Structures are given as structure tokens and as C-alpha cells.
């Protein structure tokens, strides 16, 4: 076979060796174990607690607005860097939900989900050799792009002993000198920890002292089970150093719609706008308008929060009864628990990946394993269940199956 294409692949993807790595990655392993479990136990229903997406569709008023808007001829054009109407809706949302009253239309801009925004921000700030400080475990996109651009990633582990916050005062001076961006994400995927005012204050002080841009990924910011949703902009001076990314994916059950927005000072929004303008031509206007309807109805999120909270109460009780050290998270839809040591029958789990594979093989329960900072399993409450009765049945089934494994902790 002629190798013209393979031989020209960029080094950032492995060059000529791209695609030849035989290592199997975490999510591929889970997929394989799921397939095997379905073949070996065709009668045992898979319970998927690994899903990182809401189980509900978007609210009907959002869907109806899209239906209405998508047939209007004026919505067919490129929207470039976004509709003024969407920006206005973002500002109103920031005021109503987060109490942030000083942003103007120059401080917000839409994106096709927070993922592409996180991919574009390193293009705004990273030169070869520059460093992005990334909390781990976590959502890796900003770090991946930093590396694509010849930058480096310095990991900040989120450990239980530090309440799943990064320790900022132990970062070596030579790293700080080259650091351009600090990525944080609260409520956190996967630990479920939320930010406090004091934490954000420390982060802002750190960023100002070391002249580092904070990228605050607020994808789950509205999904909190205690207190009120918190924006980093609640802290004095945050607008000088922080960029916050909000998404409609989890707050409004709109993952596939691809709509998010960046908030920050003009100096932050402008370079993002330049990169974005050279990358996409904006989200479909009808989707942005439906997004306005969502942002104008933040009470929609309350129904989702109520459902997740109810499911967590049942799940945490069930996991605790089985022996897991499980606590209800303060935010997000993830419950993050240390792995069992093994089973009474002699299985031993050295890593979370091993534990997760065992759970799939032996009980057809899917979780997501994390081995980056201790070994943990992530249980998500976004499993499919139509009624509260179904939720109870599923949780009871989870408990029964896990009990049957005779796990040792
Ligand atoms: C922490 C975090 N940030 C960002 C995203 C991406 O969300 P979006 O759908 O807005 O691209 C996810 C998706 O799972 C996530 O977990």
C-alpha cells in the first residue's frame, strides 16, 4: 500500500507511527468488557453508570423554539462569532444564576460546546515551551492542545487529603515561570467537589501573583446540591485573570446541541474570537435562539437537580451498604469512590481499571475508573430510568449485584 498519507502525519499525533500503538485505552477496555459481558450474559441487563451525559432530553420549550426557528429563512446564514441576542441571554443568565452584574456584551461569546472552547484557548496563549497547569484526574482537552502546540502540561493531583483541590503553593518556581494557564473545573468531574469563595479567592490571588490565566471550566456549575451556584467572578479582581466557560450541555440537557459560552474580560474574549473566527462559522442561529430560551429559564435546571439529588441519596446509601466509602457529592452528576481491594473469592484489584473491568464482567455494571491520583471509580446518576419507581428498581438491582460480588475493602 502507498503510504503517502501515513508518512505525512504530524509528529504531534505520532507521525508515521500514528495508529500503530497497540496499547488499549481505558474507554476502549470498558467498551470491550461491556461487549463481552453482553455476549456471555445475554439475559443480564447492562446497568450503565459510566455515562457522562444527561438521560433526559432538552425541555419541550427549548425544543419548540428550535422547531419554530429552524424553518425561518433568516436563520440559514453563518452566525460567525454569534448572535447579539445570545450574548444578551448569557448576561441575563450570569446575573440571575450567579449574581454577576458587571459583564457586558463584550465579555461573552458563544462556542460550539465547551470542548472546542477548551481546544482553542491554548491557541490563544501557548507558545512552544509554555506550560499549562492541569488538575488531574480531569477533562484533558486543554492539556492535549497545549501539547499539540509544543507546550507542556504540569499535573496538579486532586487528592482526598486536600479536599480535591489543587495545592498551588508547592508548584516549583521553574514551572511557575513558564506557566501561562491554570485549568480548574468545579463542580469537578470526576470528584464531585465544588468550589468555595475562599478557594476561588486563593486561585485568583495565585494567578495575579504569578501572572497566569485561570481557565475555569464551569460545565457543571449550575448542578449543585448544597448552597448556590458559584462563579469565579464573585471574587474581587477575578475578571483580570480568569476566563470562565459555561455550557448548556449539562445544565439544560443539551449535550448534542453544541452550545456554550466563554465569559471574561475583553482581552480574553478577543483572542478567542480571532481563533474561533478562523475555526468555525458559528453555531446554527436556530440553536442559539433555542439556547436563549434555555438561558431565560434557569428554573429548568432545578428539575434536573432534584432528580440527580434523589438518585444520589439512593445510590450513596446502596454503595455504603455494600462497603464502599461513598459520600453524596456537592455538585456534578458523579460519585467518586475509592476502589475495593478485591473480593472474598480471591480477586485482587491493583488499579481502578482492574476493578471496573471486574464489575462489568461479573455484574454487568459499568463505571469509569480513574488511576491518576489514587484509584477510584466514578458512578454517574445519569442512568436511563423513566420513573422514580424505575430508579428505585435499578438502585436495588445495583445493590443486589454488588453484594453478590462479596467485595473486600
Ligand atoms: C469537565 C468537563 N468539561 C467540559 C466538558 C465538555 O462539555 P461540552 O458538551 O460543553 O463540550 C465535559 C463533558 O463531559 C466535562 O466533563
Short mmCIF file of C-alpha atoms and ligand atoms in Angstrom, two decimals:
data_model
loop_
_atom_site.label_atom_id
_atom_site.label_comp_id
_atom_site.label_asym_id
_atom_site.label_seq_id
_atom_site.Cartn_x
_atom_site.Cartn_y
_atom_site.Cartn_z
CA UNK A 1 0.00 0.00 0.00
CA UNK A 2 1.19 3.51 -0.76
CA UNK A 3 1.99 5.32 2.47
CA UNK A 4 1.68 8.92 1.30
CA UNK A 5 -0.86 9.78 3.93
CA UNK A 6 0.67 7.84 6.84
CA UNK A 7 4.15 9.24 6.10
CA UNK A 8 2.89 12.79 6.25
CA UNK A 9 1.07 12.63 9.57
CA UNK A 10 2.29 15.29 12.00
CA UNK A 11 4.58 14.39 14.89
CA UNK A 12 2.02 15.68 17.37
CA UNK A 13 -0.10 12.63 16.51
CA UNK A 14 2.87 10.25 16.46
CA UNK A 15 3.98 10.90 12.86
CA UNK A 16 4.45 7.71 10.80
CA UNK A 17 3.59 5.65 13.87
CA UNK A 18 0.14 7.17 14.27
CA UNK A 19 -2.45 4.45 14.92
CA UNK A 20 0.18 1.73 15.46
CA UNK A 21 0.16 1.90 19.24
CA UNK A 22 -1.16 -1.43 20.45
CA UNK A 23 -1.94 -0.22 24.00
CA UNK A 24 -5.67 -0.29 24.75
CA UNK A 25 -7.03 2.83 26.38
CA UNK A 26 -9.41 2.96 29.31
CA UNK A 27 -12.61 3.65 27.41
CA UNK A 28 -11.80 1.04 24.74
CA UNK A 29 -11.22 -1.52 27.51
CA UNK A 30 -14.58 -0.70 29.08
CA UNK A 31 -16.30 -0.99 25.71
CA UNK A 32 -14.66 -4.37 25.11
CA UNK A 33 -15.58 -5.67 28.57
CA UNK A 34 -19.18 -4.44 28.02
CA UNK A 35 -19.37 -6.30 24.71
CA UNK A 36 -18.05 -9.48 26.30
CA UNK A 37 -20.47 -9.22 29.25
CA UNK A 38 -23.39 -8.87 26.82
CA UNK A 39 -22.27 -11.95 24.89
CA UNK A 40 -21.64 -14.13 27.97
CA UNK A 41 -24.73 -12.95 29.91
CA UNK A 42 -27.32 -12.04 27.27
CA UNK A 43 -30.14 -12.10 29.89
CA UNK A 44 -28.42 -9.79 32.37
CA UNK A 45 -29.24 -6.15 31.60
CA UNK A 46 -26.24 -3.80 31.49
CA UNK A 47 -26.52 -1.03 34.10
CA UNK A 48 -24.51 1.84 32.70
CA UNK A 49 -23.25 4.17 35.44
CA UNK A 50 -20.40 5.36 33.26
CA UNK A 51 -22.35 7.81 31.14
CA UNK A 52 -21.17 11.44 31.14
CA UNK A 53 -24.38 12.80 29.61
CA UNK A 54 -27.84 13.62 30.96
CA UNK A 55 -30.50 10.94 30.45
CA UNK A 56 -33.28 13.48 29.87
CA UNK A 57 -33.78 15.35 26.59
CA UNK A 58 -33.92 19.14 26.49
CA UNK A 59 -37.07 20.74 27.90
CA UNK A 60 -40.01 20.96 25.49
CA UNK A 61 -39.98 24.79 25.40
CA UNK A 62 -36.39 24.66 24.12
CA UNK A 63 -37.25 22.02 21.51
CA UNK A 64 -40.33 24.01 20.42
CA UNK A 65 -38.25 27.17 19.96
CA UNK A 66 -35.81 25.23 17.78
CA UNK A 67 -38.70 23.81 15.72
CA UNK A 68 -40.03 27.30 15.21
CA UNK A 69 -36.68 28.93 14.40
CA UNK A 70 -35.23 26.28 12.14
CA UNK A 71 -37.82 26.90 9.42
CA UNK A 72 -37.24 30.67 9.31
CA UNK A 73 -35.17 31.60 6.23
CA UNK A 74 -33.29 34.35 8.10
CA UNK A 75 -31.67 31.74 10.32
CA UNK A 76 -29.87 29.99 7.46
CA UNK A 77 -26.75 32.20 7.41
CA UNK A 78 -23.38 31.71 9.06
CA UNK A 79 -23.56 33.21 12.51
CA UNK A 80 -19.78 33.82 12.79
CA UNK A 81 -18.99 34.84 16.35
CA UNK A 82 -22.60 34.69 17.46
CA UNK A 83 -25.89 36.49 17.75
CA UNK A 84 -26.24 39.59 19.95
CA UNK A 85 -29.46 38.01 21.25
CA UNK A 86 -27.50 35.03 22.59
CA UNK A 87 -24.93 37.31 24.23
CA UNK A 88 -27.71 39.23 25.94
CA UNK A 89 -29.22 35.96 27.19
CA UNK A 90 -25.79 34.92 28.58
CA UNK A 91 -25.52 38.19 30.52
CA UNK A 92 -29.00 37.80 31.97
CA UNK A 93 -28.20 34.21 32.94
CA UNK A 94 -24.95 35.23 34.66
CA UNK A 95 -26.90 37.82 36.62
CA UNK A 96 -29.85 35.61 37.57
CA UNK A 97 -27.99 32.42 38.43
CA UNK A 98 -24.59 33.71 39.61
CA UNK A 99 -25.36 37.28 40.66
CA UNK A 100 -22.68 38.64 38.30
CA UNK A 101 -23.86 42.09 37.26
CA UNK A 102 -20.83 43.75 35.66
CA UNK A 103 -20.43 41.81 32.41
CA UNK A 104 -21.29 43.48 29.10
CA UNK A 105 -21.76 42.08 25.59
CA UNK A 106 -18.01 42.47 25.06
CA UNK A 107 -17.38 39.99 27.89
CA UNK A 108 -19.17 36.93 26.44
CA UNK A 109 -19.06 34.89 23.24
CA UNK A 110 -20.66 31.62 22.22
CA UNK A 111 -18.87 28.39 21.33
CA UNK A 112 -19.89 25.03 19.88
CA UNK A 113 -19.74 23.43 23.33
CA UNK A 114 -17.08 23.94 25.98
CA UNK A 115 -14.88 21.24 24.43
CA UNK A 116 -13.91 23.29 21.33
CA UNK A 117 -13.51 26.38 23.53
CA UNK A 118 -11.03 24.44 25.68
CA UNK A 119 -9.26 23.34 22.48
CA UNK A 120 -8.99 26.91 21.19
CA UNK A 121 -7.74 28.63 24.33
CA UNK A 122 -4.20 27.15 24.11
CA UNK A 123 -4.04 28.63 20.58
CA UNK A 124 -4.59 31.99 22.26
CA UNK A 125 -1.96 31.64 24.99
CA UNK A 126 0.55 28.83 24.42
CA UNK A 127 3.91 29.24 22.67
CA UNK A 128 6.26 26.24 22.38
CA UNK A 129 7.76 25.52 25.80
CA UNK A 130 4.95 27.21 27.75
CA UNK A 131 3.19 25.26 30.47
CA UNK A 132 -0.48 24.58 31.25
CA UNK A 133 -1.20 23.63 34.87
CA UNK A 134 -3.90 20.94 34.78
CA UNK A 135 -5.81 19.33 37.63
CA UNK A 136 -5.91 15.51 37.41
CA UNK A 137 -8.00 13.44 37.24
CA UNK A 138 -9.96 15.59 34.87
CA UNK A 139 -11.11 16.63 31.45
CA UNK A 140 -7.90 16.66 29.39
CA UNK A 141 -8.70 18.69 26.24
CA UNK A 142 -6.88 21.92 27.19
CA UNK A 143 -3.76 19.92 28.08
CA UNK A 144 -3.92 17.87 24.88
CA UNK A 145 -3.96 21.02 22.73
CA UNK A 146 -1.21 22.59 24.82
CA UNK A 147 0.96 19.59 23.92
CA UNK A 148 -0.10 19.72 20.24
CA UNK A 149 1.30 23.27 20.20
CA UNK A 150 4.66 22.30 21.67
CA UNK A 151 3.74 23.30 25.19
CA UNK A 152 3.96 21.17 28.32
CA UNK A 153 1.49 20.06 30.95
CA UNK A 154 2.19 20.14 34.68
CA UNK A 155 -0.28 18.00 36.57
CA UNK A 156 -1.85 19.07 39.85
CA UNK A 157 -3.29 15.97 41.54
CA UNK A 158 -6.69 16.28 43.22
CA UNK A 159 -6.30 14.27 46.39
CA UNK A 160 -8.86 13.45 49.04
CA UNK A 161 -6.45 14.69 51.76
CA UNK A 162 -6.60 18.13 50.10
CA UNK A 163 -10.39 18.04 49.68
CA UNK A 164 -9.88 17.50 45.96
CA UNK A 165 -8.41 21.00 45.50
CA UNK A 166 -5.03 21.54 43.78
CA UNK A 167 -2.12 22.52 46.04
CA UNK A 168 -0.86 25.69 44.40
CA UNK A 169 1.91 26.68 46.82
CA UNK A 170 4.09 23.61 46.08
CA UNK A 171 4.49 24.23 42.34
CA UNK A 172 8.24 24.62 41.57
CA UNK A 173 9.43 28.11 40.58
CA UNK A 174 10.75 26.99 37.20
CA UNK A 175 7.29 25.62 36.36
CA UNK A 176 5.58 28.82 37.53
CA UNK A 177 7.88 30.87 35.35
CA UNK A 178 6.75 29.07 32.23
CA UNK A 179 3.11 28.55 33.25
CA UNK A 180 0.61 30.52 31.17
CA UNK A 181 -2.69 28.84 32.07
CA UNK A 182 -4.20 27.13 35.09
CA UNK A 183 -7.14 24.81 34.31
CA UNK A 184 -9.66 24.23 37.08
CA UNK A 185 -13.11 22.62 36.94
CA UNK A 186 -15.68 22.96 39.74
CA UNK A 187 -18.08 21.28 40.35
CA UNK A 188 -15.44 18.77 39.41
CA UNK A 189 -15.56 15.86 37.02
CA UNK A 190 -14.90 13.24 38.38
CA UNK A 191 -14.54 14.03 42.12
CA UNK A 192 -17.85 15.89 42.59
CA UNK A 193 -16.13 18.57 44.71
CA UNK A 194 -17.42 22.15 44.40
CA UNK A 195 -15.53 25.44 44.66
CA UNK A 196 -15.91 27.77 47.62
CA UNK A 197 -15.47 31.51 47.66
CA UNK A 198 -12.22 31.08 49.62
CA UNK A 199 -10.87 28.57 47.12
CA UNK A 200 -11.62 30.89 44.18
CA UNK A 201 -10.05 33.76 46.11
CA UNK A 202 -6.84 31.75 46.60
CA UNK A 203 -6.79 30.80 42.93
CA UNK A 204 -7.25 34.42 41.84
CA UNK A 205 -4.50 35.61 44.25
CA UNK A 206 -2.19 32.88 42.90
CA UNK A 207 -2.94 33.82 39.28
CA UNK A 208 -2.42 37.53 39.86
CA UNK A 209 0.81 36.97 41.78
CA UNK A 210 2.22 34.63 39.12
CA UNK A 211 0.63 36.31 36.09
CA UNK A 212 -1.19 33.16 34.98
CA UNK A 213 -4.55 32.98 33.19
CA UNK A 214 -7.17 30.91 35.02
CA UNK A 215 -9.38 28.77 32.81
CA UNK A 216 -12.37 27.89 34.95
CA UNK A 217 -14.39 25.12 33.30
CA UNK A 218 -17.89 25.65 34.68
CA UNK A 219 -19.58 22.87 32.66
CA UNK A 220 -21.36 21.61 35.81
CA UNK A 221 -21.55 24.93 37.66
CA UNK A 222 -25.33 25.05 37.97
CA UNK A 223 -25.65 21.44 39.19
CA UNK A 224 -25.13 21.86 42.94
CA UNK A 225 -26.88 20.08 45.81
CA UNK A 226 -25.93 22.49 48.62
CA UNK A 227 -25.86 26.28 48.56
CA UNK A 228 -25.99 28.30 45.34
CA UNK A 229 -24.09 28.02 42.06
CA UNK A 230 -20.83 29.97 42.21
CA UNK A 231 -18.93 31.88 39.53
CA UNK A 232 -15.24 32.73 39.92
CA UNK A 233 -16.26 36.29 39.05
CA UNK A 234 -17.81 36.56 42.52
CA UNK A 235 -14.23 37.15 43.72
CA UNK A 236 -12.85 40.70 43.52
CA UNK A 237 -10.31 41.08 40.74
CA UNK A 238 -11.16 37.77 39.06
CA UNK A 239 -12.03 39.43 35.78
CA UNK A 240 -8.37 40.50 35.39
CA UNK A 241 -7.14 36.92 35.43
CA UNK A 242 -9.95 34.44 34.82
CA UNK A 243 -11.88 33.08 31.87
CA UNK A 244 -14.99 31.08 32.74
CA UNK A 245 -16.63 28.61 30.38
CA UNK A 246 -20.31 27.82 30.75
CA UNK A 247 -22.10 25.11 28.83
CA UNK A 248 -25.74 24.35 28.08
CA UNK A 249 -24.86 20.63 27.77
CA UNK A 250 -25.37 19.52 31.36
CA UNK A 251 -27.36 22.45 32.77
CA UNK A 252 -30.09 22.13 30.12
CA UNK A 253 -29.67 18.53 28.90
CA UNK A 254 -28.36 19.78 25.55
CA UNK A 255 -25.13 17.81 25.04
CA UNK A 256 -25.65 17.08 21.34
CA UNK A 257 -26.84 20.61 20.53
CA UNK A 258 -23.31 22.01 20.98
CA UNK A 259 -23.75 25.33 22.70
CA UNK A 260 -21.62 27.03 25.36
CA UNK A 261 -20.17 30.43 26.10
CA UNK A 262 -16.97 31.97 27.32
CA UNK A 263 -17.02 34.83 29.83
CA UNK A 264 -14.04 37.03 30.60
CA UNK A 265 -12.61 40.47 30.06
CA UNK A 266 -12.32 41.93 26.57
CA UNK A 267 -8.64 40.98 26.34
CA UNK A 268 -9.68 37.34 26.85
CA UNK A 269 -12.71 37.28 24.56
CA UNK A 270 -10.91 39.00 21.64
CA UNK A 271 -8.16 36.40 21.02
CA UNK A 272 -10.71 33.60 21.48
CA UNK A 273 -12.90 35.35 18.90
CA UNK A 274 -9.97 35.54 16.46
CA UNK A 275 -9.16 31.83 16.78
CA UNK A 276 -12.84 30.89 16.67
CA UNK A 277 -13.46 33.02 13.58
CA UNK A 278 -10.70 31.06 11.85
CA UNK A 279 -12.05 27.71 13.03
CA UNK A 280 -15.83 27.64 12.76
CA UNK A 281 -18.52 29.91 11.43
CA UNK A 282 -20.70 29.83 14.50
CA UNK A 283 -23.49 27.60 15.77
CA UNK A 284 -26.73 27.39 13.75
CA UNK A 285 -28.75 30.52 14.56
CA UNK A 286 -31.84 28.48 15.38
CA UNK A 287 -29.85 26.55 18.02
CA UNK A 288 -28.53 29.80 19.51
CA UNK A 289 -32.08 31.13 19.69
CA UNK A 290 -33.30 27.93 21.36
CA UNK A 291 -30.31 28.38 23.69
CA UNK A 292 -31.66 31.85 24.57
CA UNK A 293 -34.93 30.23 25.63
CA UNK A 294 -32.96 27.82 27.83
CA UNK A 295 -30.89 30.58 29.44
CA UNK A 296 -34.05 32.61 30.07
CA UNK A 297 -35.45 29.65 32.05
CA UNK A 298 -32.81 28.63 34.60
CA UNK A 299 -35.60 27.00 36.64
CA UNK A 300 -35.41 24.11 34.12
CA UNK A 301 -32.14 23.07 35.77
CA UNK A 302 -33.90 22.80 39.14
CA UNK A 303 -35.92 19.80 37.95
CA UNK A 304 -32.74 18.06 36.82
CA UNK A 305 -31.01 18.84 40.13
CA UNK A 306 -33.95 17.37 42.06
CA UNK A 307 -33.75 14.16 40.06
CA UNK A 308 -29.96 13.74 40.42
CA UNK A 309 -30.15 14.56 44.14
CA UNK A 310 -32.83 11.91 44.70
CA UNK A 311 -30.80 9.33 42.77
CA UNK A 312 -27.63 10.19 44.71
CA UNK A 313 -29.42 9.71 48.04
CA UNK A 314 -30.39 6.18 47.00
CA UNK A 315 -27.11 5.32 45.26
CA UNK A 316 -24.88 6.52 48.10
CA UNK A 317 -26.94 4.50 50.61
CA UNK A 318 -26.68 1.40 48.42
CA UNK A 319 -22.93 1.78 47.85
CA UNK A 320 -22.34 2.36 51.56
CA UNK A 321 -24.29 -0.79 52.44
CA UNK A 322 -22.07 -2.77 50.09
CA UNK A 323 -18.96 -1.38 51.82
CA UNK A 324 -17.87 1.50 49.57
CA UNK A 325 -16.78 4.75 51.21
CA UNK A 326 -19.37 6.80 49.34
CA UNK A 327 -20.49 10.37 50.01
CA UNK A 328 -23.08 12.40 48.18
CA UNK A 329 -21.16 14.89 46.02
CA UNK A 330 -21.84 18.60 46.45
CA UNK A 331 -22.11 19.09 42.70
CA UNK A 332 -21.91 17.47 39.21
CA UNK A 333 -23.55 14.11 38.49
CA UNK A 334 -20.66 11.96 39.61
CA UNK A 335 -19.98 10.00 42.77
CA UNK A 336 -16.25 9.23 43.19
CA UNK A 337 -15.34 6.34 45.48
CA UNK A 338 -12.12 4.51 46.38
CA UNK A 339 -11.92 1.05 44.79
CA UNK A 340 -12.36 -2.18 46.77
CA UNK A 341 -9.19 -4.16 47.46
CA UNK A 342 -10.67 -7.24 45.85
CA UNK A 343 -13.24 -9.95 46.64
CA UNK A 344 -13.68 -12.68 49.25
CA UNK A 345 -13.30 -15.20 46.45
CA UNK A 346 -9.71 -14.05 45.91
CA UNK A 347 -9.82 -11.42 43.16
CA UNK A 348 -7.32 -8.62 43.77
CA UNK A 349 -7.64 -5.15 42.26
CA UNK A 350 -4.36 -3.29 41.85
CA UNK A 351 -5.91 -0.49 39.85
CA UNK A 352 -9.29 1.10 39.28
CA UNK A 353 -9.19 -0.22 35.71
CA UNK A 354 -8.99 -3.77 37.05
CA UNK A 355 -11.86 -3.14 39.47
CA UNK A 356 -14.04 -1.57 36.75
CA UNK A 357 -13.39 -4.46 34.37
CA UNK A 358 -14.32 -6.96 37.10
CA UNK A 359 -17.56 -5.11 37.84
CA UNK A 360 -18.54 -5.25 34.19
CA UNK A 361 -17.57 -8.90 33.74
CA UNK A 362 -19.16 -10.19 36.94
CA UNK A 363 -22.15 -7.87 37.44
CA UNK A 364 -22.67 -6.03 34.12
CA UNK A 365 -22.33 -2.69 35.96
CA UNK A 366 -20.36 -0.05 34.10
CA UNK A 367 -18.37 2.60 35.96
CA UNK A 368 -15.45 4.78 34.89
CA UNK A 369 -12.09 4.01 36.53
CA UNK A 370 -9.57 6.71 37.49
CA UNK A 371 -5.99 5.90 38.46
CA UNK A 372 -4.45 9.38 38.11
CA UNK A 373 -4.43 10.38 41.79
CA UNK A 374 -5.35 7.29 43.76
CA UNK A 375 -7.62 4.53 42.45
CA UNK A 376 -11.29 5.48 42.27
CA UNK A 377 -14.47 4.50 40.47
CA UNK A 378 -16.84 7.12 39.12
CA UNK A 379 -20.55 6.29 39.33
CA UNK A 380 -22.83 8.59 37.35
CA UNK A 381 -26.50 9.14 38.21
CA UNK A 382 -27.46 9.79 34.59
CA UNK A 383 -28.58 6.18 34.03
CA UNK A 384 -31.74 5.64 31.99
CA UNK A 385 -34.88 5.39 34.15
CA UNK A 386 -38.31 6.66 33.16
CA UNK A 387 -39.98 6.85 36.57
CA UNK A 388 -38.99 7.15 40.24
CA UNK A 389 -40.11 3.53 40.60
CA UNK A 390 -37.65 2.52 37.87
CA UNK A 391 -34.89 4.47 39.61
CA UNK A 392 -35.53 2.53 42.83
CA UNK A 393 -35.57 -0.78 40.99
CA UNK A 394 -32.26 -0.01 39.27
CA UNK A 395 -30.57 1.05 42.51
CA UNK A 396 -31.86 -2.09 44.25
CA UNK A 397 -30.54 -4.16 41.39
CA UNK A 398 -27.14 -2.42 41.66
CA UNK A 399 -27.04 -3.19 45.39
CA UNK A 400 -28.01 -6.83 44.88
CA UNK A 401 -25.44 -7.38 42.14
CA UNK A 402 -22.64 -5.66 44.06
CA UNK A 403 -23.49 -7.57 47.27
CA UNK A 404 -23.26 -10.78 45.27
CA UNK A 405 -19.62 -9.97 44.40
CA UNK A 406 -18.60 -10.04 48.12
CA UNK A 407 -16.21 -7.15 47.69
CA UNK A 408 -13.46 -6.54 50.25
CA UNK A 409 -12.39 -3.02 51.23
C1 LIG B 1 -15.35 18.84 32.91
C2 LIG B 1 -15.94 18.91 31.55
N1 LIG B 1 -15.70 19.98 30.79
C3 LIG B 1 -16.20 20.10 29.55
C4 LIG B 1 -16.97 19.07 29.02
C5 LIG B 1 -17.47 19.23 27.61
O1 LIG B 1 -18.77 19.71 27.60
P1 LIG B 1 -19.45 20.33 26.32
O2 LIG B 1 -20.58 19.43 25.98
O3 LIG B 1 -19.89 21.71 26.72
O4 LIG B 1 -18.43 20.38 25.23
C6 LIG B 1 -17.24 17.93 29.76
C7 LIG B 1 -18.03 16.83 29.18
O5 LIG B 1 -18.20 15.78 29.72
C8 LIG B 1 -16.71 17.84 31.07
O6 LIG B 1 -16.92 16.77 31.83
#
